[in-house]
């Protein structure tokens, strides 16, 4: 054969590729390892199983030079069958083509471990690859070459090397080799049926192993099953994605405030899709302080690569901030998604965000929301714990309770660290890889590290309603894209109706008060029903606590608060009486936006009768979505309004009096001076009380009329009164200032009355407005039911 009429093609694959070595399904953060990850010319999951050619029907036939095959494919199938029997994987290495017509005239099939990997080839960018694959090639020379014979057209073995320079795989493991993993047509049908019924890859593989009588007889691995499901689902969505785009375009045409964006070219869709309706965008302006990026639907129990952004409204209910379809789940795609979502939400990042434990999502959040506190969902980690530590759960029934106590019931970082150390020692888990991974990330999921940040959760230990998926009960494993839009709109309607009902209950029902406290009555008129019930629980809980002063530095007083008889489990509250600000070691207010029973206990013993306004978050009140400012005062006026309150005056005087008493009792001399000072102060206070609003003031001090019989000497120059050219004397000026001050005080009092009345009218208008809104919604719903 003339070499001038031939072209030679060589395999330049550098390892990796195919179902066994491709990226694992992004829905599962685990890394699945396979024995081999060589590159083949076709995917084992793509065909119907591949016919194995066995000449003369002999399954034990050895290859030899001069052996003939009817076709190139028959030669390839035979060598692969031989490799399965012996214990190695195969691939196509090089080809020779005719220069006349370009037809292949020679093929070489080699052991998958032939050659060596070029370690620099994949580093095409300025960074290392994130998941470097293991090196499998070791320069093995085993091969079989065939060439076509003219004029018969048969393919004849022209070269053969049988020896390998590595160990061969035993028969019970050969099914894991790359070229021997095939998903047959019947297996694909069974996978599709089981997956549609809601089963994930693990359960599907268990069913297949049982059906075929062993893992080695299935013919492929769980990784192949995962990749088949992922690729099949992606192909399905790519075919139906036009439905989604048409829906979004129509929604935008109906309302220009409807936001949607497509990653890549909208006409040639290749990436993710995000959308947010006007209500979702408006909800974010009210409740956008904390967000959950719900990736539940990426898990294998759902068919939809769907992820909504969810918040918490003033009733503690989940509220939607937008949705995304995720067909491309790279870090760059998540960066695009978060930037797009932030743009739709007017560029205001949340205080906190909660996601599943996913390093790719975490990296994207760091780039887009560097100031936002990122938390991994604790309940997803608990669920994963049951899977990863199933052997521990079975062997030690007490492990779950101990793990829960360590994570949820420790009150300080030191206590958690000590408890965790005891836990891993007790159950011999020091070297457990997954447990070490989540421990390294403890600052992003263990509550004791997160209590200083607002997450809108009412309880540290119980799962918030907001963490339940917004679309639970609507989207499930059998939902496809055709069904999605109707179910999506039904979910929105249902959630809206639940919010309307909660609004109605808040406006038209009165809670039962359990104490005579003015603070409880105040809270019942401000908070929504659900939030008031939670506050009431804390307020009533103060009755079982006692407080004792620990330290007083002159401005801030520290109290120890504990249940009766439980001093070993105490909380510490720092209280600044002048600013009416308190902080507790439990940090419940910082975490949930409601005061804890420990701070309320201190308010009770220090006669703080009503909640200071800075402890009433508007997002928890019945007026959370109102544009009318109903707070009594804002800004610098807050401090002055507090100073006018009887409670603060009482606490401030008592605080200073204690200091005075402590200093005055130091010695007999200081005691005598203190007694005289008290008598003089008592006389001045008595005069001020008798002449409230009429006491003459000079530079903020009461004029000392008592010491000289009520007369005040005139300032004079040369014994002449200071009254020249009709100017008022100093006494006349003081009397004039006194009169004007009294008039100003009266005017201020009238203004306060008018202002209070106006605020009352505004409240009534707002309440009436919301009641009408509820009635309109009820009428609309009844009309729909009638139709």
XYZ file of C-alpha atoms in Angstrom:
787
model
C 0.000 0.000 0.000
C 1.448 3.336 -1.000
C 2.234 5.488 2.048
C 1.870 8.627 -0.051
C -1.827 7.915 -0.332
C -2.318 7.741 3.434
C -2.802 10.137 6.325
C -2.097 9.193 9.943
C -4.269 10.357 12.871
C -3.107 9.949 16.460
C -5.037 9.967 19.701
C -3.841 12.956 21.715
C -6.210 12.385 24.643
C -4.593 13.148 27.947
C -6.818 11.176 30.260
C -10.229 11.935 31.678
C -13.554 12.255 29.948
C -16.505 10.003 29.525
C -19.150 9.038 32.038
C -16.751 7.652 34.538
C -14.519 10.664 34.719
C -16.867 13.475 33.822
C -17.967 15.946 36.414
C -20.230 14.376 38.934
C -23.765 15.633 39.116
C -23.640 19.113 40.615
C -26.624 18.196 42.713
C -24.363 16.112 44.914
C -21.258 17.641 46.408
C -19.579 14.253 46.916
C -16.710 13.162 44.710
C -17.235 9.693 43.264
C -14.030 7.805 42.495
C -13.753 5.204 39.765
C -10.972 2.726 39.019
C -10.193 4.091 35.565
C -10.908 7.391 33.851
C -9.360 7.004 30.418
C -10.759 8.663 27.329
C -12.709 6.592 24.822
C -14.092 7.557 21.459
C -17.723 7.113 22.504
C -19.687 7.400 25.725
C -20.790 4.131 27.304
C -23.989 5.757 28.370
C -24.856 6.963 24.934
C -25.402 3.770 22.989
C -27.562 0.748 23.407
C -24.858 -1.399 24.917
C -22.532 -2.104 21.965
C -22.517 -5.527 20.255
C -19.585 -7.733 21.264
C -18.036 -9.586 18.292
C -16.800 -13.068 19.112
C -15.351 -14.865 16.036
C -16.608 -18.404 15.529
C -18.632 -18.050 18.782
C -15.632 -18.816 21.020
C -15.739 -16.504 24.112
C -12.214 -17.557 25.149
C -10.567 -16.896 21.790
C -7.163 -15.204 22.088
C -6.139 -12.500 19.574
C -3.378 -13.364 17.090
C -1.725 -11.717 14.088
C -3.591 -12.410 10.865
C -6.953 -12.693 12.655
C -9.756 -11.385 10.392
C -12.854 -9.297 11.183
C -15.781 -8.253 9.039
C -15.454 -4.602 10.057
C -13.449 -2.164 12.079
C -16.248 -2.043 14.701
C -16.124 -5.831 15.008
C -12.390 -5.659 15.714
C -12.917 -2.974 18.303
C -15.725 -4.959 19.992
C -13.587 -8.095 20.079
C -10.587 -6.353 21.658
C -12.835 -4.704 24.250
C -14.434 -8.087 25.028
C -10.968 -9.601 25.352
C -9.968 -6.749 27.694
C -13.034 -7.367 29.883
C -12.155 -11.066 30.147
C -8.490 -10.419 30.914
C -8.956 -7.356 33.143
C -8.071 -4.120 31.369
C -9.857 -1.253 29.643
C -9.370 -0.268 26.017
C -9.533 2.780 23.788
C -8.802 3.834 20.212
C -5.275 5.212 19.839
C -4.492 6.142 16.222
C -5.932 5.886 12.735
C -4.615 5.960 9.198
C -6.737 7.448 6.399
C -6.489 7.190 2.660
C -5.386 10.376 0.910
C -7.659 9.494 -1.991
C -11.035 9.426 -0.271
C -10.266 10.013 3.423
C -11.560 6.577 4.461
C -9.979 4.899 7.483
C -7.696 2.063 6.371
C -5.937 1.270 9.680
C -6.849 1.405 13.379
C -4.893 0.846 16.581
C -6.627 -0.195 19.815
C -4.583 0.074 23.007
C -4.755 -0.557 26.725
C -6.209 2.508 28.438
C -2.991 2.895 30.426
C -0.938 3.433 27.272
C 1.166 6.598 27.118
C 1.574 9.288 29.781
C -0.511 12.307 30.778
C 0.784 15.775 29.896
C 0.369 17.421 33.292
C 0.585 20.980 31.892
C -2.003 20.574 29.164
C -5.101 21.299 31.219
C -3.692 24.367 32.888
C -4.745 26.624 30.045
C -5.792 29.442 32.387
C -3.901 31.263 35.098
C -5.098 28.926 37.810
C -4.884 25.296 38.757
C -7.779 23.008 37.918
C -10.063 22.620 40.936
C -10.465 18.852 40.865
C -7.315 17.274 39.410
C -7.956 13.692 38.382
C -5.744 10.832 39.397
C -3.019 9.787 36.967
C -3.893 6.433 35.398
C -1.531 6.137 32.413
C 1.731 4.320 32.938
C 3.112 3.740 29.422
C 1.595 0.303 28.847
C 2.495 -1.107 25.390
C -0.384 -3.598 25.045
C -2.226 -3.004 21.749
C -3.959 -4.483 18.740
C -3.712 -2.937 15.259
C -5.929 -3.815 12.295
C -5.843 -2.727 8.647
C -8.200 -3.222 5.756
C -7.366 -5.706 3.033
C -8.144 -5.094 -0.594
C -10.178 -6.240 -2.393
C -11.963 -8.395 0.261
C -12.646 -5.461 2.568
C -11.878 -7.537 5.664
C -9.893 -6.123 8.586
C -6.810 -8.109 9.555
C -4.724 -7.925 12.755
C -1.428 -6.454 11.631
C 0.170 -5.851 15.027
C -0.302 -7.307 18.514
C 1.287 -6.736 21.929
C -0.239 -8.806 24.756
C 2.033 -7.923 27.673
C 1.009 -5.240 30.198
C 3.317 -3.354 32.581
C 0.681 -3.079 35.335
C -1.577 -5.331 37.351
C -4.813 -6.431 35.718
C -8.201 -5.922 37.350
C -9.877 -8.975 38.952
C -13.181 -10.207 37.467
C -15.353 -8.837 40.288
C -14.089 -5.287 39.601
C -13.765 -5.279 35.824
C -17.291 -3.879 35.427
C -16.019 -0.573 36.799
C -13.502 -0.065 33.977
C -14.383 2.750 31.620
C -14.751 0.889 28.332
C -16.836 -1.876 29.928
C -19.492 0.318 31.484
C -22.559 0.301 29.274
C -26.130 1.413 30.012
C -28.312 -0.797 27.867
C -31.668 0.205 26.426
C -33.715 -1.806 28.994
C -31.602 -0.332 31.814
C -32.273 3.197 30.550
C -36.004 2.509 30.503
C -35.885 1.217 34.065
C -33.822 4.218 35.239
C -36.302 6.635 33.631
C -39.247 4.872 35.297
C -37.674 4.789 38.771
C -36.430 8.361 38.528
C -39.896 9.585 37.523
C -41.226 7.854 40.645
C -38.959 10.026 42.794
C -36.018 7.687 43.367
C -32.464 9.021 43.389
C -29.374 7.372 41.839
C -28.458 5.427 44.970
C -31.872 3.822 45.309
C -32.057 3.241 41.552
C -28.701 1.447 41.602
C -29.855 -0.679 44.543
C -32.934 -1.693 42.530
C -30.812 -2.478 39.440
C -28.338 -4.558 41.439
C -31.227 -6.563 42.853
C -32.827 -6.891 39.410
C -29.635 -8.056 37.650
C -28.358 -10.232 40.503
C -25.235 -8.304 41.518
C -23.289 -5.091 40.912
C -20.917 -6.755 38.451
C -23.853 -7.780 36.264
C -25.403 -4.311 36.025
C -22.710 -3.163 33.607
C -22.255 0.397 34.871
C -21.722 2.349 38.104
C -23.697 4.815 40.164
C -21.619 7.624 38.628
C -22.809 6.582 35.169
C -26.375 6.488 36.462
C -26.031 10.008 37.876
C -24.543 11.362 34.677
C -27.211 9.676 32.557
C -29.989 11.227 34.675
C -28.308 14.642 34.562
C -27.651 14.585 30.820
C -31.092 13.214 30.044
C -32.735 15.877 32.167
C -30.625 18.646 30.636
C -31.471 17.508 27.103
C -35.132 17.475 28.078
C -34.985 21.026 29.462
C -33.017 22.353 26.540
C -35.794 21.085 24.299
C -38.502 22.753 26.385
C -36.672 25.920 27.408
C -38.470 27.925 24.742
C -41.664 27.476 26.781
C -40.012 29.199 29.738
C -38.700 32.083 27.644
C -42.083 32.605 25.983
C -43.750 32.692 29.398
C -41.260 35.254 30.747
C -41.533 37.465 27.671
C -45.314 37.490 27.987
C -45.162 38.348 31.704
C -42.804 41.242 30.963
C -45.068 42.444 28.147
C -48.030 42.451 30.551
C -46.098 44.314 33.266
C -42.870 46.202 32.618
C -41.893 45.771 36.292
C -41.613 42.027 35.733
C -37.867 41.328 35.619
C -36.170 38.446 33.840
C -32.687 37.737 32.505
C -31.032 34.958 30.515
C -27.380 34.025 30.782
C -25.877 34.111 27.307
C -27.774 34.818 24.093
C -31.538 34.619 24.583
C -31.991 33.334 21.024
C -29.373 30.620 21.521
C -29.955 29.670 25.136
C -26.938 28.108 26.837
C -27.104 29.129 30.483
C -29.333 29.958 33.441
C -32.556 31.979 33.694
C -33.706 34.288 36.501
C -36.992 36.154 37.003
C -38.756 38.186 39.686
C -42.312 39.503 39.502
C -43.254 42.986 40.826
C -44.614 41.559 44.103
C -41.367 39.692 44.762
C -39.347 42.862 44.151
C -41.634 44.875 46.428
C -41.467 42.218 49.141
C -37.695 42.564 49.132
C -37.963 46.267 50.018
C -39.855 45.277 53.192
C -38.205 42.003 54.178
C -34.910 41.843 52.297
C -32.716 41.759 55.400
C -32.311 37.967 55.277
C -32.549 35.561 52.315
C -32.526 31.813 51.747
C -31.283 30.527 48.393
C -33.262 27.286 48.303
C -31.392 24.644 46.306
C -33.609 21.744 47.435
C -34.844 21.151 43.908
C -31.332 20.503 42.612
C -31.283 17.299 44.641
C -31.917 14.028 42.885
C -35.424 13.619 44.263
C -36.655 16.347 41.882
C -36.551 16.635 38.112
C -36.389 20.429 38.126
C -33.056 22.317 38.284
C -35.004 25.052 40.086
C -33.882 27.404 42.876
C -36.019 30.175 44.430
C -34.813 33.095 46.594
C -36.964 33.153 49.749
C -37.371 35.565 52.660
C -39.545 35.901 55.780
C -42.486 38.288 56.051
C -43.906 39.981 59.167
C -45.979 36.889 59.989
C -42.951 34.583 59.877
C -44.188 33.120 56.580
C -41.960 32.394 53.564
C -42.073 35.110 50.914
C -40.640 34.974 47.383
C -37.798 37.204 46.138
C -37.313 35.625 42.701
C -36.619 32.286 40.975
C -33.946 30.697 38.816
C -33.505 27.696 36.542
C -29.993 26.278 36.825
C -28.818 24.237 33.855
C -25.236 25.423 34.206
C -23.961 25.230 37.761
C -20.414 26.506 37.454
C -19.022 29.168 39.763
C -19.234 31.733 36.947
C -22.928 30.925 36.504
C -23.687 31.436 40.192
C -21.778 34.734 40.128
C -23.943 35.824 37.172
C -27.109 34.683 38.956
C -26.359 36.516 42.214
C -25.351 39.712 40.404
C -28.523 39.563 38.311
C -30.691 38.963 41.377
C -29.019 41.857 43.206
C -29.684 44.151 40.231
C -33.368 43.139 40.253
C -33.498 43.941 43.980
C -32.265 47.524 43.414
C -28.661 46.733 44.305
C -29.243 46.389 48.063
C -27.516 43.246 49.424
C -29.110 41.361 52.337
C -27.703 41.280 55.862
C -27.563 37.486 55.768
C -28.048 34.641 53.300
C -28.598 30.919 53.891
C -27.724 28.203 51.374
C -26.953 24.499 51.240
C -23.410 23.409 52.090
C -21.852 23.962 48.657
C -18.358 25.334 48.111
C -19.153 26.617 44.592
C -22.127 28.642 45.848
C -20.049 29.850 48.797
C -17.301 31.135 46.518
C -19.826 32.996 44.347
C -21.419 34.621 47.405
C -18.031 35.840 48.598
C -17.527 37.589 45.252
C -20.986 39.171 44.963
C -21.978 39.710 48.631
C -18.672 40.200 50.476
C -20.363 42.003 53.403
C -23.310 39.583 53.706
C -23.134 36.907 56.417
C -23.283 33.509 54.690
C -24.771 30.590 56.585
C -25.035 26.936 55.566
C -28.427 25.404 56.298
C -28.011 23.478 59.540
C -30.889 21.129 58.753
C -29.357 20.047 55.461
C -26.165 19.249 57.368
C -28.156 17.266 59.960
C -29.796 15.303 57.154
C -26.430 14.615 55.540
C -25.108 13.553 58.931
C -27.678 10.749 59.106
C -26.366 9.481 55.773
C -22.646 9.908 56.360
C -22.735 8.561 59.920
C -25.435 5.926 59.488
C -23.173 3.270 61.033
C -22.754 5.464 64.139
C -26.527 6.072 64.391
C -27.138 2.326 64.267
C -24.397 1.388 66.724
C -25.053 4.229 69.200
C -28.728 5.235 69.680
C -27.662 8.174 71.886
C -25.430 9.751 69.257
C -28.181 11.794 67.591
C -29.290 13.367 70.887
C -25.683 14.141 71.849
C -24.982 15.683 68.427
C -28.145 17.815 68.648
C -27.229 18.984 72.153
C -23.693 19.884 71.103
C -24.840 21.957 68.120
C -28.067 23.538 69.365
C -27.897 23.771 73.146
C -24.425 25.155 73.828
C -24.424 28.803 74.930
C -20.871 29.838 74.148
C -18.111 29.058 71.686
C -15.989 27.591 74.450
C -18.816 25.288 75.526
C -19.394 24.124 71.946
C -15.710 23.416 71.326
C -15.463 21.394 74.535
C -18.658 19.510 73.765
C -17.550 18.721 70.190
C -14.210 17.387 71.404
C -15.990 15.140 73.894
C -18.393 13.958 71.175
C -15.715 12.855 68.686
C -13.721 11.224 71.472
C -16.714 9.375 72.894
C -17.747 7.900 69.524
C -14.209 7.561 68.100
C -14.793 9.952 65.192
C -11.560 11.956 65.332
C -10.485 10.844 61.857
C -13.879 10.885 60.130
C -13.275 12.933 56.965
C -16.783 14.342 56.462
C -17.142 15.267 60.141
C -13.827 17.105 59.981
C -15.065 18.967 56.883
C -18.199 20.304 58.562
C -16.236 21.109 61.734
C -13.865 23.251 59.657
C -16.936 25.136 58.380
C -18.544 25.412 61.864
C -18.568 29.225 61.817
C -21.075 29.061 58.966
C -23.650 26.670 60.432
C -23.292 26.198 64.204
C -25.727 28.666 65.905
C -23.347 29.828 68.625
C -21.130 31.409 65.934
C -24.042 33.094 64.150
C -26.165 34.650 66.905
C -24.684 38.103 66.393
C -26.344 38.352 62.954
C -30.011 38.752 62.014
C -31.572 35.654 60.403
C -35.253 36.287 61.320
C -35.566 32.969 63.174
C -37.669 32.754 66.304
C -35.807 29.804 67.790
C -32.233 28.580 67.824
C -33.212 24.925 68.115
C -36.370 24.607 66.002
C -36.560 24.947 62.253
C -38.244 28.127 61.098
C -41.246 27.935 58.761
C -39.282 30.094 56.373
C -36.776 27.305 55.858
C -39.495 25.069 54.441
C -39.477 25.395 50.708
C -41.878 27.951 49.292
C -43.076 25.474 46.659
C -43.436 22.362 48.842
C -46.672 20.612 48.003
C -46.676 21.982 44.458
C -43.436 20.964 42.730
C -42.412 17.322 43.129
C -40.391 14.579 41.476
C -42.874 14.096 38.643
C -43.175 17.795 37.731
C -41.951 18.715 34.268
C -41.557 22.120 32.659
C -44.934 21.945 30.949
C -46.650 21.563 34.325
C -44.400 23.947 36.204
C -46.004 27.284 35.317
C -49.491 26.328 36.485
C -48.125 24.911 39.737
C -45.887 27.978 40.183
C -48.873 30.335 39.896
C -50.963 28.171 42.242
C -48.193 28.327 44.828
C -48.031 32.129 44.549
C -51.800 32.393 44.955
C -51.838 30.061 47.960
C -48.990 31.875 49.719
C -50.647 35.228 49.072
C -53.922 33.955 50.527
C -52.131 32.778 53.672
C -50.615 36.239 54.104
C -54.025 37.882 53.589
C -55.525 35.599 56.232
C -52.716 36.435 58.671
C -53.281 40.158 57.999
C -57.003 39.715 58.602
C -56.451 37.854 61.878
C -54.015 40.516 63.067
C -56.378 43.390 62.297
C -59.643 41.818 63.437
C -58.783 39.734 66.485
C -57.335 40.690 69.846
C -54.929 38.383 71.672
C -55.546 37.366 75.276
C -53.181 39.250 77.575
C -51.571 37.173 80.305
C -50.081 39.913 82.488
C -51.054 43.433 83.615
C -47.834 44.748 82.050
C -48.197 47.901 79.892
C -45.403 46.420 77.776
C -47.539 43.418 76.840
C -50.446 45.652 75.831
C -48.090 47.836 73.813
C -46.643 44.809 72.001
C -50.099 43.379 71.275
C -50.978 46.591 69.422
C -47.729 46.718 67.455
C -46.728 43.175 66.489
C -48.526 40.773 64.179
C -50.354 37.958 65.934
C -47.674 35.323 65.439
C -44.857 37.621 66.486
C -46.798 38.852 69.503
C -47.387 35.242 70.600
C -43.631 34.684 70.458
C -42.948 37.915 72.379
C -45.621 37.019 74.938
C -43.907 33.681 75.496
C -40.689 35.505 76.385
C -42.461 38.051 78.582
C -44.302 35.400 80.599
C -41.020 33.489 80.854
C -39.487 36.328 82.884
C -41.611 35.279 85.879
C -39.398 32.237 86.416
C -36.153 34.236 86.334
C -34.351 36.184 89.003
C -31.714 38.862 88.432
C -28.791 39.996 90.544
C -26.394 42.867 89.964
C -22.859 41.762 89.149
C -21.054 44.967 88.155
C -21.701 48.697 87.799
C -19.171 50.982 86.099
C -21.247 54.137 86.383
C -22.887 53.934 82.963
C -23.505 50.237 82.301
C -24.798 47.808 84.881
C -24.243 44.075 84.408
C -26.830 41.625 85.741
C -26.774 37.876 86.101
C -30.109 36.345 85.077
C -31.004 32.732 85.831
C -33.983 30.542 86.621
C -34.699 29.927 90.260
C -32.394 27.165 91.419
C -30.378 27.109 88.172
C -27.557 29.545 88.862
C -25.157 27.236 87.012
C -26.899 28.171 83.741
C -26.913 31.953 83.922
C -27.118 34.657 81.261
C -25.531 38.081 81.508
C -27.318 41.304 80.576
C -25.562 44.665 80.245
C -27.961 47.584 80.702
C -27.314 51.283 80.042
C -30.156 53.066 81.791
C -29.474 56.483 80.217
C -29.704 55.146 76.656
C -32.212 52.431 77.543
C -30.083 49.831 75.762
C -29.519 46.271 76.914
C -27.516 43.381 75.453
C -27.784 39.751 76.504
C -25.226 36.977 76.206
C -27.838 34.804 74.439
C -28.010 37.387 71.579
C -31.617 36.553 70.761
C -32.455 40.103 69.682
C -29.504 40.229 67.294
C -30.502 36.839 65.814
C -34.303 37.148 65.676
C -35.253 40.798 66.227
C -37.240 40.058 69.410
C -36.095 40.721 72.960
C -35.293 37.675 75.060
C -36.770 36.915 78.485
C -33.444 37.758 80.115
C -33.485 41.403 78.955
C -37.220 41.623 79.706
C -36.509 40.380 83.228
C -34.076 43.276 83.720
C -36.655 45.717 82.358
C -39.118 44.355 84.890
C -36.833 44.819 87.912
C -35.718 48.304 86.779
C -39.280 49.538 86.157
C -38.995 49.870 82.383
C -42.708 49.687 81.634
C -42.780 49.907 77.819
C -40.571 48.720 74.978
C -38.058 51.331 73.782
C -38.689 52.020 70.087
C -35.250 50.794 68.977
C -36.280 47.306 70.127
C -39.378 47.271 67.909
C -38.334 46.237 64.391
C -40.848 47.550 61.882
C -40.471 44.356 59.811
C -42.234 42.419 62.621
C -45.099 44.886 63.102
C -48.544 45.012 61.552
C -47.405 48.166 59.709
C -44.361 46.467 58.171
C -45.578 47.152 54.628
C -46.892 50.647 55.376
C -45.220 53.732 53.945
C -46.487 55.892 56.834
C -43.958 56.498 59.611
C -45.779 55.803 62.858
C -42.838 55.873 65.251
C -43.147 58.537 67.924
C -39.794 60.137 67.175
C -36.766 59.355 65.101
C -33.127 60.316 64.988
C -31.864 62.593 67.747
C -35.379 63.032 69.118
C -35.371 59.478 70.444
C -32.974 60.246 73.280
C -34.824 63.394 74.322
C -38.160 61.571 74.312
C -36.692 58.936 76.600
C -35.346 61.570 78.941
C -38.891 62.917 79.229
C -40.272 59.562 80.315
C -41.005 58.912 83.972
C -39.283 55.517 83.839
C -35.961 56.906 82.703
C -36.104 59.806 85.141
C -36.800 57.396 87.970
C -33.949 55.047 87.014
C -31.488 57.881 86.403
C -32.188 59.524 89.775
C -32.021 56.197 91.592
C -28.730 55.366 89.894
C -27.172 58.709 90.870
C -28.634 58.505 94.362
C -26.958 55.151 94.970
C -23.643 56.661 93.908
C -24.251 59.654 96.217
C -25.063 57.394 99.162
C -21.990 55.204 98.610
C -19.666 58.227 98.526
C -21.410 60.067 101.366
C -21.117 57.110 103.735
C -17.343 56.788 103.330
C -16.568 58.912 106.452
C -18.268 61.051 109.100
C -17.180 64.256 107.343
C -18.535 63.214 103.954
C -21.704 62.010 105.700
C -22.329 65.425 107.343
C -21.708 67.236 104.042
C -24.070 64.842 102.261
C -26.846 65.401 104.809
C -26.624 69.193 104.397
C -26.578 68.845 100.617
C -29.641 66.591 100.697
C -31.593 69.081 102.833
C -30.760 71.935 100.464
C -31.603 69.789 97.423
C -34.903 68.775 98.997
C -35.915 72.444 99.432
C -35.004 73.271 95.802
C -36.886 70.257 94.468
C -39.927 71.149 96.575
C -39.975 74.661 95.109
C -39.540 73.277 91.562
C -42.382 70.814 92.102
C -44.685 73.524 93.467
C -43.930 75.909 90.588
C -43.615 73.341 87.761
C -43.132 75.193 84.467
C -42.810 78.558 86.287
C -39.428 78.245 88.020
C -37.046 80.944 86.772
C -33.930 79.521 85.154
C -30.549 81.024 84.412
C -28.170 79.066 82.229
C -30.101 75.907 83.068
C -29.912 76.444 86.882
C -32.602 77.509 89.367
C -31.965 81.055 90.593
C -31.014 81.001 94.252
C -33.820 83.168 95.667
C -33.975 81.241 98.934
C -30.657 82.318 100.453
C -31.468 86.044 100.626
C -35.146 86.034 101.480
C -36.340 85.901 97.918
C -34.687 89.175 96.838
C -31.875 89.384 94.302
C -29.345 92.243 94.298
C -29.257 94.215 91.074
C -26.062 94.303 89.097
C -24.996 97.947 89.097
C -22.304 100.242 87.941
C -21.650 103.158 90.337
C -24.709 102.140 92.441
C -27.082 102.928 89.528
C -29.603 100.402 88.250
C -28.796 98.859 84.856
C -31.700 100.483 82.999
C -30.535 102.898 80.326
C -32.453 104.278 77.311
C -35.552 102.304 78.192
C -33.724 98.926 78.325
C -35.153 96.270 80.672
C -33.391 95.505 83.899
C -32.004 92.000 84.392
C -34.925 91.052 86.673
C -37.431 92.261 84.069
C -35.596 90.285 81.395
C -35.706 87.144 83.562
C -39.441 87.596 84.132
C -39.977 88.122 80.405
C -37.959 85.010 79.568
C -39.955 83.097 82.186
C -43.264 84.152 80.627
C -42.099 83.326 77.113
C -40.760 79.976 78.263
C -44.106 79.170 79.854
C -45.909 80.075 76.612
C -43.511 77.909 74.588
C -44.124 75.010 76.979
C -47.873 75.401 76.594
C -47.522 75.528 72.808
C -45.351 72.431 72.852
C -47.922 70.588 74.946
C -50.669 71.537 72.515
C -48.494 70.434 69.583
C -47.915 67.105 71.261
C -51.653 66.642 71.709
C -52.331 67.594 68.078
C -49.510 65.322 66.920
C -50.787 62.404 68.983
C -54.267 62.900 67.568
C -52.892 63.056 64.037
C -50.902 59.856 64.537
C -54.009 58.187 65.904
C -55.956 59.235 62.807
C -53.169 57.951 60.546
C -53.174 54.639 62.377
C -56.936 54.373 61.973
C -56.631 55.173 58.256
C -53.915 52.563 57.805
C -55.913 49.931 59.698
C -59.016 50.735 57.659
C -57.000 50.557 54.455
C -55.681 47.114 55.291
C -59.134 45.885 56.325
C -60.529 47.031 52.966
C -57.669 45.266 51.199
C -58.513 42.034 52.992
C -62.210 42.378 52.079
C -61.352 43.004 48.416
C -59.158 39.908 48.340
C -61.922 37.832 49.942
C -64.446 39.081 47.362
C -62.064 38.218 44.507
C -61.531 34.728 45.889
C -65.262 34.156 46.374
C -65.904 35.298 42.779
C -63.267 32.828 41.523
C -64.868 30.041 43.536
C -68.276 30.966 42.104
C -66.930 30.759 38.561
